[in-house]
Coordinates of C-alpha atoms in Angstrom, one line a residue:
M186 CA 130.1 120.5 103.6
M187 CA 132.3 117.5 104.9
R188 CA 131.2 113.9 106.9
S189 CA 134.2 111.8 108.5
L190 CA 133.6 108.3 108.4
V191 CA 135.6 105.7 110.1
V192 CA 135.8 102.4 108.9
G193 CA 138.4 99.6 109.0
H194 CA 140.2 98.5 107.0
S195 CA 139.5 96.4 104.1
P196 CA 140.7 94.9 100.8
S197 CA 137.5 96.3 99.3
L198 CA 138.1 99.7 100.2
L199 CA 141.7 100.0 99.1
S200 CA 140.8 98.9 95.6
G201 CA 138.5 102.6 95.7
F202 CA 141.8 105.0 96.3
E203 CA 144.8 105.6 95.2
R204 CA 147.1 105.4 97.7
P205 CA 145.4 105.1 101.1
L206 CA 146.9 105.9 104.6
G207 CA 148.5 102.6 106.1
V208 CA 149.8 101.1 102.6
R209 CA 153.7 100.5 102.3
R210 CA 154.7 102.0 98.4
R211 CA 157.4 101.6 97.2
S212 CA 160.3 104.0 96.2
S213 CA 160.4 105.1 92.8
Q214 CA 162.8 103.2 91.6
H215 CA 161.3 99.9 92.3
C216 CA 158.2 101.4 90.9
R217 CA 157.0 99.8 87.2
P218 CA 155.7 102.2 85.6
R219 CA 151.7 102.5 85.6
S220 CA 152.0 100.4 88.6
A221 CA 151.2 100.4 92.6
C222 CA 152.4 98.1 94.8
L223 CA 149.6 97.5 97.5
Q224 CA 150.7 95.7 100.9
P225 CA 148.0 96.7 103.2
T226 CA 149.3 96.9 107.1
R227 CA 146.7 95.0 109.3
G228 CA 144.4 96.9 112.1
R229 CA 145.0 100.3 110.4
R230 CA 141.9 102.4 110.7
L231 CA 141.5 104.9 107.5
R232 CA 139.2 108.2 108.2
I233 CA 137.1 109.0 104.9
R234 CA 135.9 112.1 104.5
V235 CA 133.2 112.2 102.3
S236 CA 131.5 115.5 100.6
A237 CA 127.3 115.5 101.1
A238 CA 126.7 116.9 97.6
D239 CA 129.0 114.4 96.2
S240 CA 127.1 111.9 98.1
V241 CA 123.6 113.6 96.8
N242 CA 125.0 112.8 93.2
N243 CA 125.8 109.5 93.8
T244 CA 129.5 110.1 92.8
P245 CA 130.9 110.5 96.1
S246 CA 134.1 111.6 96.7
A247 CA 136.9 111.0 99.4
A248 CA 139.9 112.0 100.6
I249 CA 142.4 110.2 102.9
N250 CA 144.6 112.9 104.5
S251 CA 143.7 115.3 102.0
S252 CA 145.6 113.2 99.2
A253 CA 143.6 110.0 98.2
S254 CA 141.1 110.2 95.7
I255 CA 138.5 108.2 94.2
A256 CA 139.8 106.0 90.9
P257 CA 137.7 106.8 87.9
D258 CA 135.0 104.9 86.8
N259 CA 135.8 101.9 85.5
K260 CA 132.9 102.0 82.8
Q261 CA 134.5 105.0 81.1
K262 CA 137.9 105.4 79.2
T263 CA 140.5 107.1 81.1
Q264 CA 140.9 110.5 79.3
P265 CA 144.2 112.9 79.6
A266 CA 143.7 114.8 82.8
S267 CA 145.3 118.0 83.8
E268 CA 148.0 118.3 86.7
S269 CA 145.2 119.2 89.0
S270 CA 143.1 115.9 88.1
P271 CA 143.4 113.0 90.6
V272 CA 144.4 110.4 87.5
N273 CA 147.2 112.5 86.7
R274 CA 148.5 114.5 89.8
R275 CA 151.6 115.0 90.1
S276 CA 153.6 114.6 93.3
S277 CA 156.3 116.6 95.2
S278 CA 159.1 115.0 93.5
G279 CA 157.4 115.2 90.0
T280 CA 156.8 111.8 89.6
P281 CA 153.2 111.2 88.4
E282 CA 151.0 109.1 90.6
Q283 CA 148.9 106.6 88.2
S284 CA 145.7 105.2 89.0
M285 CA 145.5 102.2 91.1
L286 CA 142.5 100.7 88.7
S287 CA 142.3 100.1 85.3
S288 CA 139.7 102.2 83.3
E289 CA 139.1 99.2 81.2
N290 CA 138.5 95.9 83.5
G291 CA 138.7 97.3 86.8
L292 CA 141.9 95.3 87.3
I293 CA 144.7 96.5 90.0
D294 CA 148.0 97.5 87.8
G295 CA 150.9 95.9 88.7
E296 CA 149.2 93.1 90.8
D297 CA 149.1 90.2 88.3
D298 CA 145.4 91.5 87.8
V299 CA 143.7 89.9 90.6
P300 CA 140.8 91.6 90.9
R301 CA 139.7 93.9 93.5
P302 CA 136.1 95.0 94.0
S303 CA 135.0 98.9 94.6
F304 CA 134.2 99.9 98.0
F305 CA 131.2 101.9 97.1
G306 CA 129.8 98.9 94.8
P307 CA 129.3 99.2 90.8
S308 CA 130.0 102.6 89.4
M309 CA 126.9 104.7 89.5
P310 CA 125.0 106.6 86.5
S311 CA 126.2 110.1 86.4
G312 CA 124.3 113.0 85.0
N313 CA 124.6 112.3 81.1
Q314 CA 124.9 108.7 81.5
P315 CA 121.6 106.5 81.9
A316 CA 121.3 104.6 84.8
A317 CA 121.7 100.8 83.9
M318 CA 117.9 98.3 83.6
I319 CA 117.4 95.2 84.1
S320 CA 115.4 94.5 80.8
P321 CA 112.2 92.7 81.1
L322 CA 111.3 88.9 79.6
G323 CA 110.5 89.6 75.7
P324 CA 107.6 89.1 73.9
E325 CA 110.1 86.1 71.8
L326 CA 110.7 84.3 75.1
R327 CA 107.4 84.7 76.7
K328 CA 105.9 83.3 73.6
K329 CA 108.4 80.5 73.7
S330 CA 107.5 79.9 77.2
W331 CA 103.7 79.8 76.9
A332 CA 103.9 76.1 78.0
L333 CA 104.7 76.8 81.5
R334 CA 101.9 78.7 82.2
S335 CA 100.3 75.1 81.6
V336 CA 102.2 73.2 84.6
I337 CA 99.8 73.5 88.0
K338 CA 100.9 72.5 91.3
V339 CA 99.2 69.9 93.5
F340 CA 98.5 70.5 97.6
S341 CA 97.4 66.9 98.5
T342 CA 96.2 66.3 101.8
K343 CA 96.6 62.4 102.3
V344 CA 95.2 60.1 105.4
E345 CA 96.1 56.6 104.3
P346 CA 94.6 53.4 105.4
N347 CA 96.1 51.3 108.1
Y348 CA 96.5 48.1 107.1
G349 CA 98.5 46.6 110.3
Q350 CA 95.6 47.7 112.7
P351 CA 92.6 48.2 110.3
W352 CA 90.3 49.8 112.9
Q353 CA 92.4 52.6 112.8
M354 CA 93.6 55.3 109.8
L355 CA 97.3 56.5 109.3
P356 CA 98.0 60.0 110.8
Q357 CA 97.0 62.5 108.2
R358 CA 99.7 64.2 105.8
S359 CA 100.0 66.8 103.6
S360 CA 102.1 66.7 99.9
T361 CA 102.9 68.6 96.6
A362 CA 103.4 67.8 93.4
S363 CA 102.6 69.1 89.8
A364 CA 100.5 68.0 87.6
F365 CA 99.9 70.1 83.6
V366 CA 96.8 70.5 81.5
V367 CA 96.1 67.9 78.7
S368 CA 92.4 69.1 77.7
T369 CA 90.6 72.3 78.2
E370 CA 87.4 71.5 76.5
K371 CA 87.1 68.3 78.8
R372 CA 88.7 70.0 81.4
H373 CA 91.4 67.2 82.7
L374 CA 94.8 67.8 84.4
L375 CA 96.9 64.6 84.4
T376 CA 99.3 63.9 87.0
N377 CA 100.7 60.4 89.1
A378 CA 98.8 58.3 90.6
H379 CA 100.8 58.2 93.9
A380 CA 100.6 62.4 94.1
V381 CA 97.3 61.9 94.9
S382 CA 96.2 58.5 96.7
N383 CA 94.3 58.0 99.5
A384 CA 93.8 61.9 99.3
T385 CA 90.7 63.5 101.2
A386 CA 91.7 66.9 99.8
V387 CA 93.5 68.1 96.8
Y388 CA 93.9 71.1 95.5
V389 CA 96.0 72.6 92.4
R390 CA 97.1 76.4 91.6
R391 CA 98.0 78.1 88.6
P392 CA 101.3 79.7 87.8
G393 CA 100.6 83.7 88.6
M394 CA 97.5 83.5 91.1
A395 CA 97.5 83.1 94.8
R396 CA 94.4 81.1 95.0
K397 CA 93.8 77.6 95.1
F398 CA 91.1 75.6 93.0
R399 CA 89.8 72.0 94.4
A400 CA 90.2 69.7 92.2
Q401 CA 88.4 65.8 91.3
I402 CA 90.2 62.7 90.9
I403 CA 87.8 61.1 88.1
C404 CA 90.4 58.3 87.2
E405 CA 93.2 56.5 89.4
G406 CA 95.8 54.0 87.7
K407 CA 98.1 52.9 90.2
M408 CA 99.7 49.9 87.8
C409 CA 100.9 52.9 85.6
D410 CA 101.4 55.8 88.3
L411 CA 99.2 58.2 86.2
A412 CA 95.8 59.8 88.0
L413 CA 93.3 62.1 85.5
M414 CA 91.8 65.6 87.9
T415 CA 89.1 68.2 86.8
V416 CA 88.2 71.4 88.6
E417 CA 84.8 72.4 88.1
D418 CA 85.5 76.4 88.9
D419 CA 85.9 78.5 85.3
A420 CA 88.2 80.9 86.9
F421 CA 90.5 78.1 86.8
W422 CA 90.4 77.5 83.4
L423 CA 89.7 81.3 82.0
G424 CA 92.0 82.7 84.7
P425 CA 91.3 86.4 86.4
S426 CA 89.6 89.4 84.3
G427 CA 91.1 92.5 84.5
S428 CA 92.0 95.3 81.9
T429 CA 94.3 98.3 81.8
N430 CA 93.8 100.3 78.9
G431 CA 92.3 97.9 77.5
A432 CA 94.9 95.0 77.8
T433 CA 93.8 92.0 79.9
S434 CA 96.1 91.7 83.2
G435 CA 96.9 88.7 84.8
P436 CA 96.8 85.1 83.5
G437 CA 95.0 84.3 80.5
P438 CA 93.1 81.1 79.7
L439 CA 95.2 78.2 79.7
K440 CA 96.1 75.8 76.9
P441 CA 96.5 71.9 76.7
L442 CA 100.3 70.4 76.1
N443 CA 100.5 68.1 73.2
F444 CA 102.1 64.9 73.0
V445 CA 104.7 63.7 71.0
D446 CA 106.2 60.1 70.6
V447 CA 109.3 59.0 72.4
P448 CA 111.7 60.5 71.4
E449 CA 115.5 59.6 70.0
L450 CA 118.5 59.2 72.3
Q451 CA 120.6 62.3 73.1
V452 CA 117.0 64.5 72.4
P453 CA 116.8 67.5 75.2
I454 CA 114.1 67.1 77.5
A455 CA 113.0 70.2 80.3
V456 CA 111.4 68.5 83.3
A457 CA 109.2 71.5 84.6
G458 CA 107.5 71.2 88.2
Y459 CA 107.8 71.8 91.4
P460 CA 110.2 70.5 93.7
V461 CA 110.9 71.1 96.8
G462 CA 113.2 74.4 97.9
G463 CA 111.1 76.3 96.4
D464 CA 107.1 77.5 96.1
S465 CA 107.8 78.5 92.2
L466 CA 108.1 76.9 89.1
S467 CA 111.4 75.1 88.9
V468 CA 112.4 73.6 85.1
T469 CA 115.9 71.5 84.9
K470 CA 117.0 70.2 81.7
G471 CA 118.8 66.9 80.5
I472 CA 119.0 64.5 77.6
V473 CA 116.6 61.1 76.7
S474 CA 119.8 58.5 78.4
R475 CA 117.7 55.0 77.6
L476 CA 114.7 53.1 77.2
A477 CA 114.1 50.3 78.7
L478 CA 111.2 48.8 81.0
V479 CA 110.7 49.7 84.7
R480 CA 109.6 48.6 87.4
Y481 CA 106.4 51.3 87.7
S482 CA 104.3 49.1 91.0
P483 CA 104.6 45.4 91.7
A484 CA 102.2 44.1 89.3
A485 CA 103.7 45.3 86.4
R486 CA 107.1 46.6 84.4
L487 CA 106.0 48.9 81.2
L488 CA 108.3 51.1 79.2
G489 CA 110.2 54.0 80.6
I490 CA 112.6 56.6 79.3
Q491 CA 115.7 57.6 81.6
I492 CA 116.9 61.4 81.5
D493 CA 119.9 63.1 83.4
A494 CA 117.7 65.4 84.4
A495 CA 117.4 66.4 88.0
I496 CA 113.9 64.9 89.2
N497 CA 112.9 65.7 93.2
P498 CA 109.9 65.0 95.2
G499 CA 107.7 67.8 94.0
N500 CA 108.4 66.9 90.4
S501 CA 106.2 63.6 90.0
G502 CA 103.3 64.1 87.7
G503 CA 105.2 67.2 86.0
P504 CA 105.7 67.0 82.1
A505 CA 108.8 66.4 80.8
F506 CA 109.1 69.0 77.7
A507 CA 110.6 67.7 74.3
D508 CA 109.9 71.5 72.9
L509 CA 108.9 74.2 75.0
E510 CA 108.1 76.5 72.3
T511 CA 105.2 74.3 70.9
G512 CA 104.4 73.0 74.6
S513 CA 105.4 69.1 73.1
V514 CA 105.7 66.7 76.0
A515 CA 107.2 63.7 75.6
G516 CA 106.0 62.5 79.3
V517 CA 105.3 62.4 82.7
A518 CA 108.2 62.9 85.7
F519 CA 107.6 60.0 88.2
S520 CA 110.3 58.6 89.9
K521 CA 114.2 59.1 89.9
S522 CA 116.6 55.6 91.2
T523 CA 118.4 56.2 94.6
G524 CA 121.7 55.0 96.4
N525 CA 125.0 55.0 94.7
V526 CA 123.8 56.0 91.4
D527 CA 123.4 59.8 90.2
N528 CA 121.7 61.8 87.4
I529 CA 118.8 58.8 86.6
G530 CA 115.2 60.0 86.7
Y531 CA 112.2 58.3 84.8
V532 CA 110.0 59.3 82.5
I533 CA 106.1 57.7 81.5
P534 CA 106.3 57.9 77.7
W535 CA 103.1 58.8 75.5
R536 CA 102.3 55.0 75.0
V537 CA 101.4 54.7 78.2
I538 CA 99.7 57.7 78.5
S539 CA 97.8 56.9 75.6
H540 CA 97.1 53.0 77.2
F541 CA 95.6 54.8 80.1
Y542 CA 93.7 58.0 78.6
E543 CA 91.9 55.1 75.9
E544 CA 90.7 53.2 78.2
Y545 CA 89.4 56.0 80.1
E546 CA 87.6 57.3 77.3
A547 CA 86.3 53.9 76.5
I548 CA 85.1 52.3 80.1
G549 CA 85.4 55.4 82.2
L550 CA 87.7 53.3 83.9
Y551 CA 91.3 51.6 83.9
R552 CA 91.6 48.4 84.4
G553 CA 95.6 47.9 83.9
V554 CA 97.5 46.2 82.0
P555 CA 97.1 42.7 80.6
S556 CA 99.2 39.8 81.2
P557 CA 100.7 37.1 79.0
G558 CA 99.7 34.1 81.1
F559 CA 103.2 32.2 80.6
T560 CA 106.9 33.0 81.7
T561 CA 109.7 31.9 79.6
Q562 CA 113.3 32.2 79.4
D563 CA 116.5 32.6 77.4
L564 CA 117.5 30.3 75.2
E565 CA 120.9 31.5 74.4
N566 CA 122.7 27.6 74.7
P567 CA 122.9 26.1 71.3
A568 CA 122.8 22.7 72.6
Q569 CA 119.3 23.3 74.1
K570 CA 118.2 25.1 70.8
K571 CA 119.0 21.6 69.1
Y572 CA 117.1 19.7 71.6
F573 CA 113.7 21.7 71.4
K574 CA 114.5 21.5 67.4
V575 CA 114.9 25.1 66.7
P576 CA 116.0 25.6 62.9
E577 CA 119.1 27.1 62.1
G578 CA 119.3 30.5 62.4
G579 CA 116.1 30.7 64.5
S580 CA 115.4 32.1 67.5
G581 CA 112.8 32.8 70.4
V582 CA 112.2 32.0 74.4
L583 CA 111.2 28.5 76.0
V584 CA 108.0 28.7 78.1
V585 CA 108.5 27.1 81.4
R586 CA 105.4 27.7 82.9
V587 CA 101.8 28.7 82.3
D588 CA 99.0 30.4 84.5
P589 CA 96.3 27.7 84.9
L590 CA 93.9 30.5 85.4
S591 CA 94.7 32.2 82.7
D592 CA 92.8 32.0 78.4
A593 CA 96.7 30.7 77.7
A594 CA 96.7 27.9 79.3
G595 CA 94.2 25.9 76.8
V596 CA 96.7 27.0 73.8
I597 CA 100.5 27.5 75.0
K598 CA 102.0 24.3 76.5
E599 CA 105.2 24.1 78.6
N600 CA 108.5 23.6 76.5
D601 CA 107.0 25.8 73.8
V602 CA 110.0 27.8 71.8
L603 CA 108.0 31.6 71.4
L604 CA 109.5 33.1 67.9
E605 CA 106.9 35.6 67.5
V606 CA 104.8 38.3 69.2
E607 CA 102.0 40.2 67.3
G608 CA 104.5 40.2 64.1
F609 CA 107.6 40.7 66.1
E610 CA 110.6 38.2 65.9
V611 CA 111.6 37.3 69.1
A612 CA 115.6 36.9 69.8
D613 CA 116.9 34.2 72.4
D614 CA 117.7 37.1 74.9
G615 CA 113.8 37.6 74.7
T616 CA 113.7 40.9 73.3
V617 CA 112.6 42.7 69.8
E618 CA 112.8 45.3 67.7
F619 CA 112.1 48.9 69.0
R620 CA 113.7 51.0 66.8
E621 CA 117.1 51.2 64.8
D622 CA 119.5 50.1 67.2
E623 CA 117.7 49.7 69.8
R624 CA 115.9 46.5 71.3
L625 CA 112.7 46.0 74.4
E626 CA 111.6 42.7 75.8
Y627 CA 109.0 41.6 74.5
G628 CA 106.9 42.0 77.2
H629 CA 106.3 45.9 76.4
V630 CA 104.8 44.4 73.1
I631 CA 102.1 42.5 74.9
R632 CA 101.6 45.0 77.9
S633 CA 101.0 47.9 75.3
Q634 CA 97.1 45.7 74.2
H635 CA 94.4 46.2 76.1
V636 CA 92.5 43.7 78.4
G637 CA 90.0 41.3 76.5
D638 CA 92.2 41.8 73.0
S639 CA 93.5 39.0 71.3
L640 CA 97.5 38.0 71.2
H641 CA 98.9 36.4 67.9
L642 CA 101.8 34.1 69.2
R643 CA 103.7 32.0 66.5
L644 CA 105.2 28.8 68.5
L645 CA 107.5 26.0 67.6
R646 CA 106.5 22.7 69.1
D647 CA 108.0 19.3 68.8
G648 CA 109.5 21.0 65.4
Q649 CA 106.7 21.9 64.0
E650 CA 105.5 25.7 63.7
L651 CA 102.2 26.6 64.9
C652 CA 100.3 30.7 65.1
V653 CA 97.4 30.4 68.1
K654 CA 95.6 33.4 70.0
Y655 CA 93.6 33.9 72.8
T656 CA 92.4 36.7 74.8
L657 CA 94.0 38.7 76.6
G658 CA 93.0 39.2 80.8
L659 CA 94.4 40.3 83.8
K660 CA 96.5 38.6 86.5
D661 CA 94.5 37.0 88.8
H662 CA 97.2 36.9 92.2
L663 CA 96.9 34.8 94.6
V664 CA 98.4 37.7 97.2
P665 CA 96.3 40.9 96.1
L666 CA 99.1 43.8 95.4
V667 CA 96.8 46.8 95.7
H668 CA 93.4 47.8 96.8
G669 CA 91.2 49.5 94.8
V670 CA 90.8 53.7 95.0
D671 CA 89.5 54.9 98.6
C672 CA 89.0 51.0 100.0
R673 CA 89.6 50.5 103.5
P674 CA 90.6 47.5 104.2
S675 CA 88.1 45.0 105.6
Y676 CA 88.3 43.1 109.2
Y677 CA 87.0 40.5 111.6
I678 CA 87.1 40.4 115.3
M679 CA 86.5 37.3 117.1
G680 CA 87.2 36.1 120.6
G681 CA 90.4 38.9 120.9
L682 CA 91.5 37.8 117.5
V683 CA 91.2 40.1 114.6
F684 CA 91.0 38.6 110.9
C685 CA 91.5 40.5 107.8
P686 CA 92.5 39.5 104.0
L687 CA 95.9 38.9 103.1
S688 CA 97.9 41.6 100.9
S689 CA 100.8 43.4 99.6
P690 CA 100.1 46.1 101.7
F691 CA 99.4 44.0 104.5
L692 CA 102.2 42.4 104.4
E693 CA 104.5 45.8 103.6
M694 CA 102.8 47.3 106.9
V695 CA 103.6 44.6 109.4
F696 CA 107.1 43.3 107.9
G697 CA 108.1 46.8 106.8
G698 CA 108.9 48.7 109.7
T699 CA 108.7 52.5 110.0
S700 CA 110.3 52.6 106.4
R701 CA 107.2 50.5 105.2
R702 CA 109.4 48.4 103.1
L703 CA 108.9 45.2 102.0
R704 CA 111.9 42.9 104.3
R705 CA 111.8 39.9 102.4
S706 CA 113.6 37.8 105.0
D707 CA 110.9 37.9 107.4
I708 CA 108.0 36.9 105.2
P709 CA 106.8 33.0 105.8
V710 CA 108.5 31.2 102.6
P711 CA 105.2 29.7 101.6
V712 CA 103.8 33.9 101.5
L713 CA 107.4 35.1 100.1
S714 CA 106.4 32.0 97.0
A715 CA 103.3 32.7 96.4
L716 CA 104.6 36.7 95.6
N717 CA 107.5 35.6 93.3
K718 CA 104.9 34.2 91.1
D719 CA 102.5 36.9 91.0
K720 CA 105.3 39.4 89.3
V721 CA 104.0 40.2 86.1

């Protein structure tokens, strides 16, 4: 039984036959050995007769004007054929008609090895040839990817306060982010603070499950952009239970991830999370590019790891793996540089995370990083160093301002030269040694301390060295930078006027316009001066 099928001309159609109708063929004297020259003619139509029996066996045969035949399976080597075989059939002139397709690589002989796709798609398995199957994920790969099951997707519903009109709230909006398990015993999840800030409802979903679970925020640190969450439902931590022949189906209990110290440069990093573009887990890879102090918030610059892996909206709060097989996390993805730059993303390292976690474990909340209580300038001018009696070969920075409300006011004076901070020698450019061939600003040493700790300094005053210490405290900002968690702005109405406290969010709302970014050119000069002094 034969069926007729009329199709239009297609290059993919021509690649599956020996010499279709409408294809010119060079004369025998111009033909090269084992080659067929194809010159398709536009607009021609081909009539194909397909055998129904062969279609059932997934090995269709076709004929064009009773002379064209299907090329042999390009996965099988060409075997010597009889004269009746379509591979080696002789024409009426006695010249063998060679197959158009190479049996080894699927290329058309004599056409400069230009690939031609088959009309019927990839070769189908014959009766004695098993069908190709996609191999499932092996046990070794699953063993190495166990850490990805601890990466959680976060769904937040936010209602932010309106600091420009404090009697009402901004419209409700939704966002997604990432988180991961840091403790199953205490049931702690770690994410970014900006991902759940001002949230009225937070839900989380683990990989392999469709159900969402309600989460509670137990600690939020806006200064370091970290937040700690917990889920009370046991099903979230243990996973669904079900067995088939004694084997547990579905995702099992969650496992905590472990942290490693700041990795070296060029170390591979894999960022896992749920960025825009899909609903499932995404993993991007890169390397550690740089270590530097990064502006986490308007209140502080803390240590950050720069990587070149892609970080997009939705990746916030996800882990940056130093080793997937062992579940070793180098930090938390939280931001990327925008503008005329490429492949610059930042990760919160373990040292900042441990500072946040230790303070929560000690007092149940995060107070922030301490302020040094003074500001300095570089001391790289030789004449200036000589004026302040810095000894030959010595280095340090010059104290130019002391905060009168800090404990440093009674210990440090202006024009003192800071020589050493907590045992680290300060260079003329204000840096200290971090690791071999790596240096960071001395402020990193101070901000690694906790509020209430004692800071030890070595100073040079009027040519005399002295060692001092004082208690670190928080910065007393003249213009408050951020409000408390879930805090609505206060206001007072009198005589048609609305009075509200001056704060940085208020300035952002009033002078930021629709983009909500601070336009400093529109801020009154005294207020701008106060903002600049409040920088840590």
